[in-house]
Amino acid sequence: DAGVTQSPTHLIKTRGQQVTLRCSPKSGHDTVSWYQQALGQGPQFIFQYYEEEERQRGNFPDRFSGHQFPNYSSELNVNALLLGDSALYLCAAASWGGPDTQYFGPGTRLTVL
Amino acid sequence: GIQVEQSPPDLILQEGANSTLRCNFSDSVNNLQWFHQNPWGQLINLFYIPSGTKQNGRLSATTVATERYSLLYISSSQTTDSGVYFCAVESGSNDYKLSFGAGTTVTVRA
């Protein structure tokens, strides 16, 4: 059990809307990364948060933004949704300075109509 | 960025058969993990193996870092082994950013 939780499980939105996804790492994990997995592909790195700051960012537009809270939980926000944003969004947690092993949550499946 | 290639893309096995999945990567890595993604999308950690060999039950993995490849072995496959297997690598120094391959879809038939 990776101990990483995500909410909601599924979400349906329409083009142009905004969405917020949430992730809670298990105790001891202070680094949260977000990934987008389109159907039939491997996950793609969106960005990473540590100490409430964005540390790294993948090749995603500014419509994708995030936040990390003092309890290490994190949110992913996507504005002006496009059909192409339909995907499984995965959150991964790790302990900064600790083992490189990352643990993934169950994901949020977003459908944009 | 680092390139990760997995082969084969698809694998169909009869229950009880053995198989080998391969992961090639284009640069030196600090971290290599194998994951199994179940039908509900959950990525399950199988191995953290930047180098060397590890075994866990019917699964084992070997990474030859100097030659930039890793192998995942499945022995005596079961229907529950079906799913997509991903190799993911981290090339930066402890940056916790994983680059994934496209995966190998394994189907085990009873």
PDB file of C-alpha atoms in Angstrom:
ATOM      1  CA  ASP A   1       0.000   0.000   0.000  1.00  0.00           C
ATOM      2  CA  ALA A   2       1.644   3.187  -1.238  1.00  0.00           C
ATOM      3  CA  GLY A   3      -0.482   5.313   1.097  1.00  0.00           C
ATOM      4  CA  VAL A   4      -0.982   8.048  -1.512  1.00  0.00           C
ATOM      5  CA  THR A   5      -4.589   9.135  -1.938  1.00  0.00           C
ATOM      6  CA  GLN A   6      -6.161  11.135  -4.742  1.00  0.00           C
ATOM      7  CA  SER A   7      -9.569  12.716  -5.223  1.00  0.00           C
ATOM      8  CA  PRO A   8     -11.850  12.628  -6.999  1.00  0.00           C
ATOM      9  CA  THR A   9     -11.633   9.225  -8.666  1.00  0.00           C
ATOM     10  CA  HIS A  10     -13.417  10.320 -11.817  1.00  0.00           C
ATOM     11  CA  LEU A  11     -14.404  13.704 -13.174  1.00  0.00           C
ATOM     12  CA  ILE A  12     -16.292  14.904 -16.237  1.00  0.00           C
ATOM     13  CA  LYS A  13     -15.928  18.486 -17.406  1.00  0.00           C
ATOM     14  CA  THR A  14     -16.700  20.462 -20.539  1.00  0.00           C
ATOM     15  CA  ARG A  15     -14.295  22.446 -22.683  1.00  0.00           C
ATOM     16  CA  GLY A  16     -13.316  25.783 -21.208  1.00  0.00           C
ATOM     17  CA  GLN A  17     -14.031  24.801 -17.627  1.00  0.00           C
ATOM     18  CA  GLN A  18     -11.513  24.646 -14.809  1.00  0.00           C
ATOM     19  CA  VAL A  19     -10.689  21.623 -12.652  1.00  0.00           C
ATOM     20  CA  THR A  20      -8.861  20.976  -9.372  1.00  0.00           C
ATOM     21  CA  LEU A  21      -7.420  17.589  -8.467  1.00  0.00           C
ATOM     22  CA  ARG A  22      -6.085  16.678  -5.048  1.00  0.00           C
ATOM     23  CA  CYS A  23      -3.335  14.443  -3.714  1.00  0.00           C
ATOM     24  CA  SER A  24      -2.320  13.463  -0.186  1.00  0.00           C
ATOM     25  CA  PRO A  25       1.006  11.676   0.317  1.00  0.00           C
ATOM     26  CA  LYS A  26       1.537   9.324   3.215  1.00  0.00           C
ATOM     27  CA  SER A  27       3.366  10.460   6.314  1.00  0.00           C
ATOM     28  CA  GLY A  28       7.060  11.059   5.733  1.00  0.00           C
ATOM     29  CA  HIS A  29       6.706  11.923   2.055  1.00  0.00           C
ATOM     30  CA  ASP A  30       7.202  15.636   1.442  1.00  0.00           C
ATOM     31  CA  THR A  31       7.765  15.731  -2.317  1.00  0.00           C
ATOM     32  CA  VAL A  32       4.815  15.494  -4.675  1.00  0.00           C
ATOM     33  CA  SER A  33       4.962  15.136  -8.439  1.00  0.00           C
ATOM     34  CA  TRP A  34       2.100  15.136 -10.918  1.00  0.00           C
ATOM     35  CA  TYR A  35       1.916  13.122 -14.138  1.00  0.00           C
ATOM     36  CA  GLN A  36      -0.522  13.018 -17.041  1.00  0.00           C
ATOM     37  CA  GLN A  37      -1.180   9.685 -18.717  1.00  0.00           C
ATOM     38  CA  ALA A  38      -3.050   9.767 -22.010  1.00  0.00           C
ATOM     39  CA  LEU A  39      -4.740   6.589 -23.189  1.00  0.00           C
ATOM     40  CA  GLY A  40      -2.223   4.028 -24.410  1.00  0.00           C
ATOM     41  CA  GLN A  41       0.826   6.036 -23.373  1.00  0.00           C
ATOM     42  CA  GLY A  42       3.243   6.221 -20.478  1.00  0.00           C
ATOM     43  CA  PRO A  43       2.851   8.926 -17.826  1.00  0.00           C
ATOM     44  CA  GLN A  44       4.327  12.339 -18.631  1.00  0.00           C
ATOM     45  CA  PHE A  45       5.828  14.563 -15.919  1.00  0.00           C
ATOM     46  CA  ILE A  46       3.875  17.785 -15.325  1.00  0.00           C
ATOM     47  CA  PHE A  47       5.577  19.374 -12.301  1.00  0.00           C
ATOM     48  CA  GLN A  48       6.900  18.740  -8.826  1.00  0.00           C
ATOM     49  CA  TYR A  49       6.442  20.430  -5.458  1.00  0.00           C
ATOM     50  CA  TYR A  50       8.674  20.495  -2.416  1.00  0.00           C
ATOM     51  CA  GLU A  51       8.519  22.927   0.504  1.00  0.00           C
ATOM     52  CA  GLU A  52       5.436  24.474  -1.057  1.00  0.00           C
ATOM     53  CA  GLU A  53       7.360  25.555  -4.151  1.00  0.00           C
ATOM     54  CA  GLU A  54       7.358  24.297  -7.718  1.00  0.00           C
ATOM     55  CA  ARG A  55      10.812  22.737  -8.152  1.00  0.00           C
ATOM     56  CA  GLN A  56      10.639  21.325 -11.651  1.00  0.00           C
ATOM     57  CA  ARG A  57       8.272  21.560 -14.551  1.00  0.00           C
ATOM     58  CA  GLY A  58       7.743  19.414 -17.616  1.00  0.00           C
ATOM     59  CA  ASN A  59       6.623  20.551 -21.038  1.00  0.00           C
ATOM     60  CA  PHE A  60       3.107  21.649 -20.096  1.00  0.00           C
ATOM     61  CA  PRO A  61       1.444  25.043 -20.705  1.00  0.00           C
ATOM     62  CA  ASP A  62       0.713  27.574 -17.990  1.00  0.00           C
ATOM     63  CA  ARG A  63      -2.901  26.397 -17.925  1.00  0.00           C
ATOM     64  CA  PHE A  64      -1.526  23.701 -15.637  1.00  0.00           C
ATOM     65  CA  SER A  65      -0.709  25.045 -12.196  1.00  0.00           C
ATOM     66  CA  GLY A  66      -0.355  23.618  -8.749  1.00  0.00           C
ATOM     67  CA  HIS A  67       0.023  24.193  -5.091  1.00  0.00           C
ATOM     68  CA  GLN A  68       1.448  22.396  -2.096  1.00  0.00           C
ATOM     69  CA  PHE A  69       0.149  22.896   1.420  1.00  0.00           C
ATOM     70  CA  PRO A  70       2.091  22.838   4.716  1.00  0.00           C
ATOM     71  CA  ASN A  71       0.876  19.272   5.357  1.00  0.00           C
ATOM     72  CA  TYR A  72       2.523  18.273   2.016  1.00  0.00           C
ATOM     73  CA  SER A  73      -0.775  17.611   0.231  1.00  0.00           C
ATOM     74  CA  SER A  74      -1.028  19.081  -3.227  1.00  0.00           C
ATOM     75  CA  GLU A  75      -3.485  20.335  -5.815  1.00  0.00           C
ATOM     76  CA  LEU A  76      -3.292  20.329  -9.589  1.00  0.00           C
ATOM     77  CA  ASN A  77      -5.348  22.995 -11.359  1.00  0.00           C
ATOM     78  CA  VAL A  78      -6.103  23.019 -15.045  1.00  0.00           C
ATOM     79  CA  ASN A  79      -7.747  26.078 -16.603  1.00  0.00           C
ATOM     80  CA  ALA A  80      -9.522  26.464 -19.949  1.00  0.00           C
ATOM     81  CA  LEU A  81      -9.876  22.719 -20.423  1.00  0.00           C
ATOM     82  CA  LEU A  82      -9.308  21.240 -23.859  1.00  0.00           C
ATOM     83  CA  LEU A  83     -10.487  17.897 -25.197  1.00  0.00           C
ATOM     84  CA  GLY A  84      -6.848  16.819 -25.222  1.00  0.00           C
ATOM     85  CA  ASP A  85      -6.634  17.226 -21.456  1.00  0.00           C
ATOM     86  CA  SER A  86      -8.692  14.054 -21.060  1.00  0.00           C
ATOM     87  CA  ALA A  87      -6.350  11.657 -19.300  1.00  0.00           C
ATOM     88  CA  LEU A  88      -5.489   9.836 -16.096  1.00  0.00           C
ATOM     89  CA  TYR A  89      -3.746  12.213 -13.707  1.00  0.00           C
ATOM     90  CA  LEU A  90      -1.345  10.540 -11.317  1.00  0.00           C
ATOM     91  CA  CYS A  91       0.284  11.873  -8.209  1.00  0.00           C
ATOM     92  CA  ALA A  92       3.599  10.481  -6.952  1.00  0.00           C
ATOM     93  CA  ALA A  93       5.191  10.975  -3.550  1.00  0.00           C
ATOM     94  CA  ALA A  94       8.726  10.671  -2.279  1.00  0.00           C
ATOM     95  CA  SER A  95      10.876  11.801   0.595  1.00  0.00           C
ATOM     96  CA  TRP A  96      13.278  14.578  -0.430  1.00  0.00           C
ATOM     97  CA  GLY A  97      16.811  13.494   0.287  1.00  0.00           C
ATOM     98  CA  GLY A  98      15.638   9.984   0.965  1.00  0.00           C
ATOM     99  CA  PRO A  99      15.370   6.919  -1.248  1.00  0.00           C
ATOM    100  CA  ASP A 100      14.593   7.642  -4.888  1.00  0.00           C
ATOM    101  CA  THR A 101      11.647   5.284  -4.850  1.00  0.00           C
ATOM    102  CA  GLN A 102       8.415   7.033  -5.769  1.00  0.00           C
ATOM    103  CA  TYR A 103       4.957   5.847  -4.849  1.00  0.00           C
ATOM    104  CA  PHE A 104       1.904   6.548  -6.954  1.00  0.00           C
ATOM    105  CA  GLY A 105      -1.681   7.206  -6.028  1.00  0.00           C
ATOM    106  CA  PRO A 106      -4.624   5.545  -7.779  1.00  0.00           C
ATOM    107  CA  GLY A 107      -5.143   8.503 -10.115  1.00  0.00           C
ATOM    108  CA  THR A 108      -7.986  10.741 -11.196  1.00  0.00           C
ATOM    109  CA  ARG A 109      -9.564  10.015 -14.553  1.00  0.00           C
ATOM    110  CA  LEU A 110     -10.580  13.288 -16.207  1.00  0.00           C
ATOM    111  CA  THR A 111     -12.891  13.351 -19.200  1.00  0.00           C
ATOM    112  CA  VAL A 112     -13.373  16.609 -21.076  1.00  0.00           C
ATOM    113  CA  LEU A 113     -16.426  16.752 -23.331  1.00  0.00           C
TER     114      LEU A 113
ATOM    115  CA  GLY B   1      15.804  14.583 -22.320  1.00  0.00           C
ATOM    116  CA  ILE B   2      16.459  10.934 -21.653  1.00  0.00           C
ATOM    117  CA  GLN B   3      14.773   8.431 -23.965  1.00  0.00           C
ATOM    118  CA  VAL B   4      13.249   5.208 -22.634  1.00  0.00           C
ATOM    119  CA  GLU B   5      12.309   2.391 -24.983  1.00  0.00           C
ATOM    120  CA  GLN B   6      10.451  -0.739 -23.949  1.00  0.00           C
ATOM    121  CA  SER B   7      10.048  -3.946 -25.882  1.00  0.00           C
ATOM    122  CA  PRO B   8       8.043  -5.759 -26.929  1.00  0.00           C
ATOM    123  CA  PRO B   9       5.021  -3.427 -27.001  1.00  0.00           C
ATOM    124  CA  ASP B  10       2.635  -6.367 -26.583  1.00  0.00           C
ATOM    125  CA  LEU B  11       3.077  -9.854 -25.201  1.00  0.00           C
ATOM    126  CA  ILE B  12       0.544 -12.682 -25.108  1.00  0.00           C
ATOM    127  CA  LEU B  13       1.372 -15.607 -22.857  1.00  0.00           C
ATOM    128  CA  GLN B  14      -0.158 -18.887 -21.911  1.00  0.00           C
ATOM    129  CA  GLU B  15      -0.523 -19.375 -18.172  1.00  0.00           C
ATOM    130  CA  GLY B  16       2.628 -20.942 -16.795  1.00  0.00           C
ATOM    131  CA  ALA B  17       4.944 -19.503 -19.440  1.00  0.00           C
ATOM    132  CA  ASN B  18       8.029 -17.405 -18.751  1.00  0.00           C
ATOM    133  CA  SER B  19       8.783 -14.047 -20.350  1.00  0.00           C
ATOM    134  CA  THR B  20      11.337 -11.252 -20.508  1.00  0.00           C
ATOM    135  CA  LEU B  21      10.563  -7.553 -20.884  1.00  0.00           C
ATOM    136  CA  ARG B  22      13.293  -5.133 -21.872  1.00  0.00           C
ATOM    137  CA  CYS B  23      13.928  -1.451 -21.149  1.00  0.00           C
ATOM    138  CA  ASN B  24      16.652   0.526 -22.936  1.00  0.00           C
ATOM    139  CA  PHE B  25      17.589   4.051 -21.860  1.00  0.00           C
ATOM    140  CA  SER B  26      19.693   6.655 -23.609  1.00  0.00           C
ATOM    141  CA  ASP B  27      21.744   8.106 -20.735  1.00  0.00           C
ATOM    142  CA  SER B  28      23.088   7.214 -17.319  1.00  0.00           C
ATOM    143  CA  VAL B  29      20.455   6.974 -14.606  1.00  0.00           C
ATOM    144  CA  ASN B  30      20.270   7.398 -10.853  1.00  0.00           C
ATOM    145  CA  ASN B  31      16.986   5.621 -10.459  1.00  0.00           C
ATOM    146  CA  LEU B  32      15.166   2.923 -12.395  1.00  0.00           C
ATOM    147  CA  GLN B  33      11.832   1.542 -11.342  1.00  0.00           C
ATOM    148  CA  TRP B  34       9.563  -1.118 -12.799  1.00  0.00           C
ATOM    149  CA  PHE B  35       5.825  -0.685 -12.324  1.00  0.00           C
ATOM    150  CA  HIS B  36       2.767  -2.789 -13.045  1.00  0.00           C
ATOM    151  CA  GLN B  37      -0.341  -0.824 -13.932  1.00  0.00           C
ATOM    152  CA  ASN B  38      -3.539  -2.641 -13.110  1.00  0.00           C
ATOM    153  CA  PRO B  39      -6.772  -2.257 -15.095  1.00  0.00           C
ATOM    154  CA  TRP B  40      -7.919   0.518 -12.751  1.00  0.00           C
ATOM    155  CA  GLY B  41      -4.830   2.603 -13.467  1.00  0.00           C
ATOM    156  CA  GLN B  42      -2.926   2.085 -10.231  1.00  0.00           C
ATOM    157  CA  LEU B  43       0.837   1.979 -10.705  1.00  0.00           C
ATOM    158  CA  ILE B  44       2.256  -0.660  -8.403  1.00  0.00           C
ATOM    159  CA  ASN B  45       5.956  -0.602  -7.550  1.00  0.00           C
ATOM    160  CA  LEU B  46       7.692  -3.807  -8.537  1.00  0.00           C
ATOM    161  CA  PHE B  47      11.364  -2.952  -8.256  1.00  0.00           C
ATOM    162  CA  TYR B  48      13.664  -0.056  -7.512  1.00  0.00           C
ATOM    163  CA  ILE B  49      16.746  -1.228  -9.396  1.00  0.00           C
ATOM    164  CA  PRO B  50      19.264   1.336 -10.720  1.00  0.00           C
ATOM    165  CA  SER B  51      21.795  -1.500 -10.960  1.00  0.00           C
ATOM    166  CA  GLY B  52      22.195  -5.163 -10.121  1.00  0.00           C
ATOM    167  CA  THR B  53      19.653  -7.944  -9.752  1.00  0.00           C
ATOM    168  CA  LYS B  54      16.649  -8.348  -7.488  1.00  0.00           C
ATOM    169  CA  GLN B  55      14.015 -11.021  -7.078  1.00  0.00           C
ATOM    170  CA  ASN B  56      10.547 -10.934  -5.582  1.00  0.00           C
ATOM    171  CA  GLY B  57       8.648 -14.177  -5.868  1.00  0.00           C
ATOM    172  CA  ARG B  58       8.050 -15.038  -9.502  1.00  0.00           C
ATOM    173  CA  LEU B  59       9.402 -11.689 -10.652  1.00  0.00           C
ATOM    174  CA  SER B  60      13.009 -10.690 -10.982  1.00  0.00           C
ATOM    175  CA  ALA B  61      14.843  -7.782 -12.568  1.00  0.00           C
ATOM    176  CA  THR B  62      18.340  -7.027 -13.731  1.00  0.00           C
ATOM    177  CA  THR B  63      19.788  -3.648 -14.642  1.00  0.00           C
ATOM    178  CA  VAL B  64      23.122  -3.321 -16.449  1.00  0.00           C
ATOM    179  CA  ALA B  65      23.713   0.385 -15.985  1.00  0.00           C
ATOM    180  CA  THR B  66      26.931   0.478 -18.020  1.00  0.00           C
ATOM    181  CA  GLU B  67      25.073  -0.903 -21.045  1.00  0.00           C
ATOM    182  CA  ARG B  68      21.924   1.138 -20.353  1.00  0.00           C
ATOM    183  CA  TYR B  69      19.301  -1.551 -20.181  1.00  0.00           C
ATOM    184  CA  SER B  70      17.121  -3.372 -17.702  1.00  0.00           C
ATOM    185  CA  LEU B  71      15.228  -6.644 -17.939  1.00  0.00           C
ATOM    186  CA  LEU B  72      12.126  -7.779 -16.089  1.00  0.00           C
ATOM    187  CA  TYR B  73      11.538 -11.529 -15.886  1.00  0.00           C
ATOM    188  CA  ILE B  74       8.161 -13.072 -15.223  1.00  0.00           C
ATOM    189  CA  SER B  75       8.232 -16.780 -14.463  1.00  0.00           C
ATOM    190  CA  SER B  76       5.305 -19.201 -14.320  1.00  0.00           C
ATOM    191  CA  SER B  77       2.956 -16.418 -15.415  1.00  0.00           C
ATOM    192  CA  GLN B  78      -0.558 -16.192 -13.993  1.00  0.00           C
ATOM    193  CA  THR B  79      -3.633 -14.401 -15.290  1.00  0.00           C
ATOM    194  CA  THR B  80      -3.210 -11.848 -12.514  1.00  0.00           C
ATOM    195  CA  ASP B  81       0.089 -10.810 -14.138  1.00  0.00           C
ATOM    196  CA  SER B  82      -1.866  -9.252 -16.996  1.00  0.00           C
ATOM    197  CA  GLY B  83      -1.600  -5.504 -17.364  1.00  0.00           C
ATOM    198  CA  VAL B  84       0.852  -2.907 -18.541  1.00  0.00           C
ATOM    199  CA  TYR B  85       4.436  -2.937 -17.312  1.00  0.00           C
ATOM    200  CA  PHE B  86       6.332   0.338 -17.270  1.00  0.00           C
ATOM    201  CA  CYS B  87       9.983   1.095 -16.887  1.00  0.00           C
ATOM    202  CA  ALA B  88      10.758   4.585 -15.544  1.00  0.00           C
ATOM    203  CA  VAL B  89      14.108   6.275 -15.048  1.00  0.00           C
ATOM    204  CA  GLU B  90      15.429   9.323 -13.284  1.00  0.00           C
ATOM    205  CA  SER B  91      18.495  10.837 -14.923  1.00  0.00           C
ATOM    206  CA  GLY B  92      19.073  13.873 -12.700  1.00  0.00           C
ATOM    207  CA  SER B  93      20.688  13.677  -9.331  1.00  0.00           C
ATOM    208  CA  ASN B  94      17.931  12.931  -6.851  1.00  0.00           C
ATOM    209  CA  ASP B  95      15.427  15.122  -8.669  1.00  0.00           C
ATOM    210  CA  TYR B  96      12.579  12.620  -8.373  1.00  0.00           C
ATOM    211  CA  LYS B  97      11.479  13.290 -11.963  1.00  0.00           C
ATOM    212  CA  LEU B  98      10.674  10.046 -13.738  1.00  0.00           C
ATOM    213  CA  SER B  99      10.712   9.508 -17.491  1.00  0.00           C
ATOM    214  CA  PHE B 100       8.553   6.579 -18.562  1.00  0.00           C
ATOM    215  CA  GLY B 101       8.693   4.223 -21.471  1.00  0.00           C
ATOM    216  CA  ALA B 102       5.575   3.477 -23.500  1.00  0.00           C
ATOM    217  CA  GLY B 103       5.022   0.226 -21.633  1.00  0.00           C
ATOM    218  CA  THR B 104       4.609  -3.451 -22.473  1.00  0.00           C
ATOM    219  CA  THR B 105       1.053  -4.785 -22.421  1.00  0.00           C
ATOM    220  CA  VAL B 106       1.051  -8.339 -21.109  1.00  0.00           C
ATOM    221  CA  THR B 107      -1.939 -10.624 -21.559  1.00  0.00           C
ATOM    222  CA  VAL B 108      -1.839 -13.989 -19.805  1.00  0.00           C
ATOM    223  CA  ARG B 109      -4.410 -16.499 -21.019  1.00  0.00           C
ATOM    224  CA  ALA B 110      -5.719 -19.370 -18.918  1.00  0.00           C
TER     225      ALA B 110
END
